[in-house]
Coordinates of C-alpha atoms in Angstrom, one line a residue:
X173 CA 0.1 0.1 -0.2
X174 CA 2.6 2.5 0.9
X175 CA 4.5 1.4 -2.5
X176 CA 1.4 2.5 -4.4
X177 CA 0.9 5.7 -2.3
X178 CA 4.4 6.6 -3.1
X179 CA 4.0 5.8 -6.7
X180 CA 0.9 8.2 -7.2
X181 CA 2.8 11.1 -5.1
X182 CA 5.9 10.6 -7.4
X183 CA 3.8 10.6 -10.4
X184 CA 3.6 14.2 -11.7
X185 CA 0.5 13.6 -14.1
X186 CA -1.7 12.3 -11.3
X187 CA -0.5 15.2 -8.9
X188 CA -1.6 17.7 -11.6
X189 CA -4.7 15.4 -12.2
X190 CA -5.7 15.6 -8.4
X191 CA -5.0 19.5 -8.1
X192 CA -7.0 19.6 -11.6
X193 CA -9.8 17.4 -10.1
X194 CA -10.5 20.3 -7.7
X195 CA -10.8 23.0 -10.2
X196 CA -13.1 20.3 -11.9
X197 CA -15.0 19.8 -8.8
X198 CA -15.8 23.6 -8.5
X199 CA -16.5 23.6 -12.4
X200 CA -19.2 20.8 -11.7
X201 CA -20.8 22.7 -8.9
X202 CA -20.9 25.9 -10.5
X203 CA -22.3 24.2 -13.7
X204 CA -24.9 22.4 -11.4
X205 CA -26.2 25.9 -10.2
X206 CA -26.2 27.5 -13.5
X207 CA -28.0 24.5 -15.0
X208 CA -30.7 24.3 -12.4
X209 CA -31.2 28.3 -12.7
X210 CA -31.5 27.9 -16.7
X211 CA -33.5 24.9 -16.5
X212 CA -36.0 26.7 -13.7
X213 CA -36.0 30.0 -15.5
X214 CA -36.1 29.0 -19.1
X215 CA -37.2 25.3 -19.4
X216 CA -36.1 22.6 -21.8
X217 CA -37.3 24.8 -25.0
X218 CA -35.1 27.8 -23.5
X219 CA -32.2 25.4 -22.9
X220 CA -32.2 24.4 -26.4
X221 CA -31.8 28.0 -27.5
X222 CA -29.1 28.4 -25.2
X223 CA -27.2 25.3 -26.6
X224 CA -27.5 26.7 -30.1
X225 CA -26.3 30.1 -29.2
X226 CA -23.3 28.6 -27.4
X227 CA -22.4 26.2 -30.3
X228 CA -22.6 29.6 -32.7
X229 CA -20.4 31.3 -29.8
X230 CA -17.8 28.7 -29.8
X231 CA -17.6 28.7 -33.5
X232 CA -17.3 32.5 -33.8
X233 CA -14.7 32.9 -31.1
X234 CA -12.6 29.9 -32.5
X235 CA -12.8 31.5 -35.9
X236 CA -11.7 35.0 -34.5
X237 CA -8.7 33.4 -33.1
X238 CA -8.0 31.5 -36.0
X239 CA -7.9 28.2 -33.9
X240 CA -4.2 29.3 -33.0
X241 CA -4.7 28.1 -29.3
X242 CA -2.6 24.5 -29.7
X243 CA -0.1 26.2 -32.2
X244 CA 0.5 28.9 -29.7
X245 CA 1.0 26.1 -27.0
X246 CA 3.1 24.0 -29.3
X247 CA 5.8 27.0 -30.2
X248 CA 5.8 28.5 -26.6
X249 CA 6.7 25.1 -25.3
X250 CA 9.4 25.0 -27.8
X251 CA 10.7 28.6 -27.6
X252 CA 10.5 29.0 -23.9
X253 CA 14.2 28.8 -23.5
X254 CA 14.8 31.4 -26.5
X255 CA 13.7 34.6 -25.1
X256 CA 14.2 36.4 -28.5
X257 CA 12.7 33.9 -30.6
X258 CA 9.7 33.6 -28.1
X259 CA 9.2 37.6 -28.3
X260 CA 9.1 37.4 -32.0
X261 CA 6.5 34.6 -32.0
X262 CA 4.3 36.1 -29.4
X263 CA 4.4 39.5 -31.3
X264 CA 3.3 37.6 -34.6
X265 CA 0.6 35.7 -32.8
X266 CA -1.0 38.7 -31.2
X267 CA -1.0 40.9 -34.5
X268 CA -2.7 37.9 -36.3
X269 CA -5.1 37.7 -33.6
X270 CA -5.9 41.8 -33.5
X271 CA -6.4 41.6 -37.6
X272 CA -8.7 38.3 -37.5
X273 CA -10.7 39.6 -34.2
X274 CA -11.5 42.9 -35.8
X275 CA -12.7 41.8 -39.1
X276 CA -15.2 39.2 -37.2
X277 CA -16.4 42.1 -35.2
X278 CA -17.5 43.9 -38.2
X279 CA -18.9 40.6 -39.8
X280 CA -21.0 40.2 -36.6
X281 CA -22.1 43.9 -36.1
X282 CA -23.1 44.1 -39.7
X283 CA -24.9 41.1 -40.4
X284 CA -26.5 40.5 -36.8
X285 CA -30.0 40.6 -38.4
X286 CA -29.1 37.9 -40.9
X287 CA -27.5 35.7 -38.6
X288 CA -30.5 36.2 -35.9
X289 CA -33.2 35.5 -38.5
X290 CA -31.2 32.2 -39.2
X291 CA -30.4 31.1 -35.7
X292 CA -33.5 32.4 -33.8
X293 CA -36.4 32.7 -36.4
X294 CA -39.0 32.9 -33.5
X295 CA -36.8 35.5 -31.4
X296 CA -34.9 38.8 -31.4
X297 CA -31.3 38.5 -30.0
X298 CA -30.0 41.2 -32.6
X299 CA -28.5 42.9 -29.5
X300 CA -27.1 39.9 -28.0
X301 CA -24.8 39.5 -31.5
X302 CA -23.9 42.9 -31.4
X303 CA -22.6 42.6 -28.0
X304 CA -20.7 39.6 -28.9
X305 CA -19.3 41.8 -31.8
X306 CA -18.1 44.4 -29.4
X307 CA -16.4 41.6 -27.1
X308 CA -14.8 39.7 -29.6
X309 CA -11.2 41.3 -29.8
X310 CA -11.3 41.2 -26.2
X311 CA -12.1 37.5 -26.0
X312 CA -9.3 36.5 -28.5
X313 CA -6.4 38.3 -26.2
X314 CA -7.9 36.1 -23.3
X315 CA -7.7 32.8 -25.3
X316 CA -4.0 33.9 -26.6
X317 CA -2.9 34.6 -23.1
X318 CA -4.1 31.6 -21.7
X319 CA -2.4 29.6 -24.5
X320 CA 0.9 31.3 -23.9
X321 CA 0.8 30.3 -20.1
X322 CA 0.1 26.9 -21.1
X323 CA 2.7 26.3 -23.6
X324 CA 5.1 27.9 -21.1
X325 CA 4.5 25.4 -18.2
X326 CA 2.3 27.4 -16.0
X327 CA 0.0 24.5 -15.4
X328 CA -0.9 25.1 -11.9
X329 CA -1.7 28.9 -12.5
X330 CA -4.0 27.9 -15.2
X331 CA -5.8 25.7 -12.8
X332 CA -6.4 28.7 -10.4
X333 CA -7.6 30.9 -13.3
X334 CA -10.0 28.3 -14.3
X335 CA -11.3 28.2 -10.7
X336 CA -11.8 31.8 -10.6
X337 CA -13.4 31.9 -14.0
X338 CA -15.9 29.2 -13.0
X339 CA -17.0 30.8 -10.0
X340 CA -17.2 34.2 -11.8
X341 CA -19.1 32.9 -14.9
X342 CA -21.6 31.0 -12.8
X343 CA -22.4 34.2 -10.8
X344 CA -22.9 36.3 -13.7
X345 CA -25.1 33.8 -15.9
X346 CA -27.4 33.3 -12.8
X347 CA -27.7 36.9 -12.4
X348 CA -28.2 37.9 -15.9
X349 CA -30.7 35.0 -16.5
X350 CA -32.5 35.9 -13.4
X351 CA -33.2 39.7 -14.6
X352 CA -33.3 39.4 -18.4
X353 CA -34.2 35.6 -19.0
X354 CA -33.1 34.0 -22.5
X355 CA -31.4 36.9 -23.7
X356 CA -29.3 37.6 -20.4
X357 CA -28.2 33.9 -20.3
X358 CA -26.7 34.4 -24.0
X359 CA -25.1 37.7 -22.9
X360 CA -23.8 35.8 -19.8
X361 CA -22.2 33.1 -22.4
X362 CA -20.7 35.9 -24.3
X363 CA -18.7 37.2 -21.1
X364 CA -17.0 34.1 -20.6
X365 CA -13.5 35.3 -22.1
X366 CA -13.7 38.9 -20.4
X367 CA -14.3 36.9 -17.0
X368 CA -11.1 34.8 -18.0
X369 CA -9.1 37.9 -18.6
X370 CA -9.9 39.3 -15.2
X371 CA -9.1 35.8 -13.7
X372 CA -5.8 36.0 -15.5
X373 CA -5.0 39.4 -14.2
X374 CA -5.8 37.9 -10.5
X375 CA -3.6 34.8 -10.7
X376 CA -0.9 35.7 -13.1
X377 CA -0.6 39.5 -13.8
X378 CA 2.6 39.5 -15.4
X379 CA 1.0 37.4 -18.2
X380 CA 0.1 40.6 -19.8
X381 CA 3.7 40.9 -20.5
X382 CA 2.9 38.4 -23.5
X383 CA 0.5 41.2 -25.0
X384 CA 3.6 42.4 -26.9
X385 CA 2.4 43.9 -30.0
X386 CA 5.2 45.4 -32.5
X387 CA 4.4 46.1 -36.1
X388 CA 7.9 45.8 -36.9
X389 CA 8.4 42.5 -35.0
X390 CA 6.2 40.0 -37.3
X391 CA 7.8 36.8 -38.5
X392 CA 6.7 35.3 -42.0
X393 CA 8.0 32.3 -40.7
X394 CA 5.9 31.8 -37.7
X395 CA 3.0 33.1 -39.8
X396 CA 3.3 30.1 -42.4
X397 CA 3.6 27.5 -39.4
X398 CA 0.6 28.7 -37.7
X399 CA -1.5 29.2 -40.8
X400 CA -1.4 25.0 -40.8
X401 CA -2.9 25.2 -37.0
X402 CA -5.5 27.5 -38.3
X403 CA -6.5 25.2 -41.1
X404 CA -6.8 22.3 -38.5
X405 CA -8.6 24.0 -35.8
X406 CA -10.8 26.4 -38.0
X407 CA -12.1 23.2 -39.8
X408 CA -12.7 21.1 -36.8
X409 CA -14.3 24.2 -34.7
X410 CA -16.5 25.0 -37.6
X411 CA -17.3 21.7 -38.4
X412 CA -18.6 20.2 -35.3
X413 CA -20.4 23.0 -34.0
X414 CA -22.3 23.2 -37.6
X415 CA -23.0 19.2 -37.3
X416 CA -24.2 19.6 -33.7
X417 CA -26.6 22.6 -34.7
X418 CA -27.8 20.5 -37.6
X419 CA -28.5 17.7 -35.4
X420 CA -30.1 19.8 -32.6
X421 CA -32.6 21.2 -35.4
X422 CA -33.4 17.6 -36.5
X423 CA -34.3 16.8 -33.1
X424 CA -36.5 19.5 -32.9
X425 CA -38.2 18.7 -36.2
X426 CA -38.7 15.2 -35.1
X427 CA -39.1 15.1 -31.5
X428 CA -39.8 18.6 -30.6
X429 CA -38.1 21.2 -28.6
X430 CA -38.2 19.8 -25.1
X431 CA -36.4 16.5 -26.6
X432 CA -33.7 18.8 -28.0
X433 CA -33.4 20.2 -24.4
X434 CA -32.9 16.9 -23.1
X435 CA -30.1 16.4 -25.6
X436 CA -28.5 19.6 -24.7
X437 CA -28.7 18.6 -21.0
X438 CA -26.9 15.5 -21.6
X439 CA -24.4 17.4 -23.8
X440 CA -23.9 19.8 -20.5
X441 CA -23.3 17.1 -18.4
X442 CA -21.0 15.1 -20.5
X443 CA -18.7 18.5 -21.2
X444 CA -18.3 18.5 -17.2
X445 CA -17.2 15.0 -16.3
X446 CA -15.0 15.1 -19.6
X447 CA -13.3 18.3 -18.3
X448 CA -11.2 16.0 -15.8
X449 CA -9.5 14.3 -18.6
X450 CA -9.7 16.5 -21.7
X451 CA -8.2 19.2 -19.4
X452 CA -5.2 17.2 -18.8
X453 CA -4.5 16.6 -22.2
X454 CA -4.3 20.4 -23.0
X455 CA -2.2 21.0 -19.7
X456 CA 0.2 18.1 -19.9
X457 CA 0.0 15.7 -22.7
X458 CA 0.1 18.6 -25.9
X459 CA 3.0 20.5 -24.0
X460 CA 4.9 17.3 -23.3
X461 CA 4.3 16.0 -27.3
X462 CA 5.5 19.5 -28.4
X463 CA 8.9 19.2 -26.9
X464 CA 11.7 18.1 -28.7
X465 CA 12.6 14.3 -28.9
X466 CA 9.4 13.7 -26.9
X467 CA 8.2 9.8 -26.9
X468 CA 4.7 9.5 -28.1
X469 CA 4.3 6.1 -27.0
X470 CA 5.4 6.5 -23.4
X471 CA 3.3 9.6 -23.1
X472 CA 0.3 7.9 -24.6
X473 CA 0.8 4.9 -22.4
X474 CA 1.3 6.9 -19.3
X475 CA -2.0 8.6 -19.7
X476 CA -4.0 5.6 -20.4
X477 CA -2.5 3.6 -17.2
X478 CA -2.7 6.4 -14.7
X479 CA -5.7 8.4 -15.7
X480 CA -8.0 6.1 -17.8
X481 CA -8.8 3.7 -14.8
X482 CA -10.1 6.8 -13.0
X483 CA -12.1 7.9 -15.8
X484 CA -13.7 4.5 -16.2
X485 CA -14.6 4.4 -12.4
X486 CA -15.9 8.0 -12.6
X487 CA -18.1 7.2 -15.7
X488 CA -19.3 4.0 -14.0
X489 CA -20.5 6.1 -10.9
X490 CA -21.8 8.7 -13.1
X491 CA -24.0 6.0 -14.7
X492 CA -25.3 4.5 -11.7
X493 CA -26.2 8.0 -10.3
X494 CA -27.9 9.2 -13.3
X495 CA -31.3 10.0 -11.9
X496 CA -29.7 11.9 -9.1
X497 CA -27.3 13.6 -11.3
X498 CA -30.0 14.9 -13.7
X499 CA -32.0 16.3 -10.6
X500 CA -29.2 17.7 -9.2
X501 CA -28.3 19.6 -12.3
X502 CA -31.8 20.5 -13.4
X503 CA -35.1 19.3 -12.3
X504 CA -37.6 16.3 -12.3
X505 CA -38.9 17.5 -15.7
X506 CA -35.3 16.7 -17.5
X507 CA -35.6 12.9 -16.3
X508 CA -36.1 11.6 -19.6
X509 CA -32.4 12.6 -20.4
X510 CA -31.4 9.5 -18.2
X511 CA -32.2 7.2 -21.4
X512 CA -29.1 8.8 -22.9
X513 CA -26.6 8.2 -20.1
X514 CA -25.7 4.5 -21.1
X515 CA -24.6 5.0 -24.6
X516 CA -23.4 8.5 -24.0
X517 CA -20.8 7.3 -21.4
X518 CA -19.5 4.6 -23.4
X519 CA -18.9 6.8 -26.2
X520 CA -17.0 9.5 -23.8
X521 CA -14.7 6.6 -22.9
X522 CA -13.6 6.1 -26.5
X523 CA -13.9 10.2 -27.2
X524 CA -11.2 10.5 -24.2
X525 CA -9.0 7.7 -25.5
X526 CA -9.2 9.2 -29.1
X527 CA -8.1 12.9 -27.9
X528 CA -4.9 11.8 -26.3
X529 CA -4.0 9.8 -29.6
X530 CA -5.2 13.0 -31.7
X531 CA -3.1 15.5 -29.9
X532 CA -0.1 14.3 -31.7
X533 CA -1.7 15.6 -35.1
X534 CA -1.3 19.2 -33.0
X535 CA 2.1 18.3 -32.0
X536 CA 3.5 17.5 -35.2
X537 CA 1.4 19.8 -37.5
X538 CA 0.1 17.0 -39.4
X539 CA -2.7 19.0 -41.3
X540 CA -3.6 16.1 -43.4
X541 CA -4.0 13.3 -41.0
X542 CA -6.0 15.7 -38.7
X543 CA -8.5 16.8 -41.2
X544 CA -9.0 13.1 -42.7
X545 CA -9.8 11.9 -39.2
X546 CA -11.9 14.6 -38.2
X547 CA -14.0 14.4 -41.4
X548 CA -14.4 10.7 -41.0
X549 CA -15.9 11.5 -37.4
X550 CA -18.1 14.2 -38.3
X551 CA -19.3 12.3 -41.3
X552 CA -20.1 9.2 -39.3
X553 CA -21.7 11.1 -36.4
X554 CA -24.0 13.2 -38.8
X555 CA -25.5 10.1 -40.9
X556 CA -25.6 7.8 -38.1
X557 CA -27.5 10.3 -35.7
X558 CA -29.8 11.4 -38.4
X559 CA -30.5 7.8 -39.2
X560 CA -31.0 6.3 -35.9
X561 CA -32.7 9.3 -34.4
X562 CA -35.6 8.7 -37.1
X563 CA -35.7 4.9 -36.4
X564 CA -35.1 4.8 -32.6
X565 CA -35.9 8.3 -31.4
X566 CA -33.6 10.3 -28.8
X567 CA -31.7 7.0 -27.6
X568 CA -30.7 6.3 -31.0
X569 CA -28.8 9.6 -31.3
X570 CA -26.9 8.5 -28.0
X571 CA -26.1 5.2 -29.6
X572 CA -24.8 7.1 -32.8
X573 CA -22.6 9.0 -30.6
X574 CA -20.9 5.8 -29.2
X575 CA -20.6 4.4 -32.8
X576 CA -18.9 7.6 -33.9
X577 CA -16.3 8.0 -31.2
X578 CA -15.5 4.1 -31.1
X579 CA -14.9 4.0 -34.9
X580 CA -12.8 7.3 -34.5
X581 CA -10.9 5.9 -31.6
X582 CA -10.5 2.5 -34.0
X583 CA -9.1 4.8 -36.9
X584 CA -6.7 6.7 -34.6
X585 CA -5.4 3.3 -33.4
X586 CA -4.9 2.3 -37.1
X587 CA -3.2 5.6 -38.1
X588 CA -0.7 5.5 -34.9
X589 CA -0.3 1.7 -35.0
X590 CA 3.6 1.9 -35.5
X591 CA 4.1 4.7 -33.0
X592 CA 2.1 2.7 -30.3
X593 CA 3.0 -1.0 -30.8
X594 CA 6.0 -1.2 -32.8
X595 CA 8.5 1.5 -31.6
X596 CA 10.2 1.1 -28.5
X597 CA 9.8 3.7 -26.1
X598 CA 13.0 5.8 -25.5
X599 CA 14.7 5.3 -22.1

C-alpha cells in the first residue's frame, strides 16, 4: 500500500490530475447551479436556444482566434528557452489575432440581423450578437494569453485561473438569466472570455507581458507555421458546432423542442465530466508531445495507465447515479434525459481515448491526418445520428454518439499503430 501511495505522489501527471480535479469539482458545482437556474427560468425549450447560441459562440470565437490556441501552446513550449525567438513569436501571434478578431467583429455587427433570423427565427437576439461583436477582440486576447501560459508550463496557475473563471461565470450567468431571461443567459455566455481575462489578471498579472504587439516584429516563418494550425482547428471547430446545430435542429423537427432540451442537458453534463481528462490532455499531454525528442508511445501509455482507469470508475459512478445527477443539475422535468446516459458515457470513454492520440496531430502539425480523421468522425456522427434518430428516437442519437467515437478511436489506433505498438519507447 505504501508503495502504491508513493508511486502516486511521484507521478506528476496524477498530482496535476488531483489538483485539476479540484478545479473540475468547482466547475461541476458551478455548472449545477447555473444549469438549475437555466432549467428553472428557461425550461427545456429555452435550454435548447442556449445550446444553439453556445455552439455559435464557440464557432465564432474560434474563427476569430483562427484556431491558433494549440499552435501557440506548441511553439511557446518549444521556444520557452529562447527569449528573443519567443518574443518574435508572441508579437506575430498577437498581430494575427488583432486583425482576425476585428474582422470578425465587423462581420457580426453588420450581419447581426441576418444571423439572428437564421439561428433564432422566432426570437430577437440581434442586440446579443452585436454585444458579442464588441467583445470579440477582448475574447481573442484572453484565449491567446491562456495559451501562452499553457505552453510555458504554468499548469498550476491555469488551474487557479479556471477555478476563478468557473465561479465568476456562474454568478454572472445566474444574475443575467434572472433579470433578463434567455437574452441574459446568452449575454452571460458571451462574457466568458472577459471573465477569463479578469481571472488571469488576478492570478498571473505578468501574463500581460505576453500582450507584446510590435508592427516591426512580425515573422513570416511563424505566420506560415501557424496557418497550418488555423486550417486544422478552424476546420474542426467550425465543422462540429455546425454538425451539432444540424443534429439539434433535426431533433426539434422530429421530436420537439423539449427533446432538444434533454439532448442539450446530456451534452452539458458530458462536457462537465469530460473536463477532468480532456483538460489534462491540454495541460500536460500536448505540451509534452510538443517538446523536442518527445516519446509519443510512453506519453500516451502513461496517460492510459494512470488517468484512464480513474475516468472509467468515474463514468461507472455517473451512470449508477444518473437519476440523482439529472435532478441535481436540472429538475424532475429533465428525467427523460436518463435514457441517453448508457451510450453517451461509453462513447465518452472512446472519445477521451481518441483525444489523447489526436493530440499528436497538433504536436507534429499533421494537417492531412487531422482533417482526414475529423472528416471521418463528422461524417459518421451526422449520418448515423440522423438515421438512428429517425428509427429509434432520442436514444438512437445517443447510440450514434457511441458508434461515432468508437470508430474514430479505432481509426486513430490504425493511424498511429507503428508509434504505439512497434516503436520502442525511449529510455
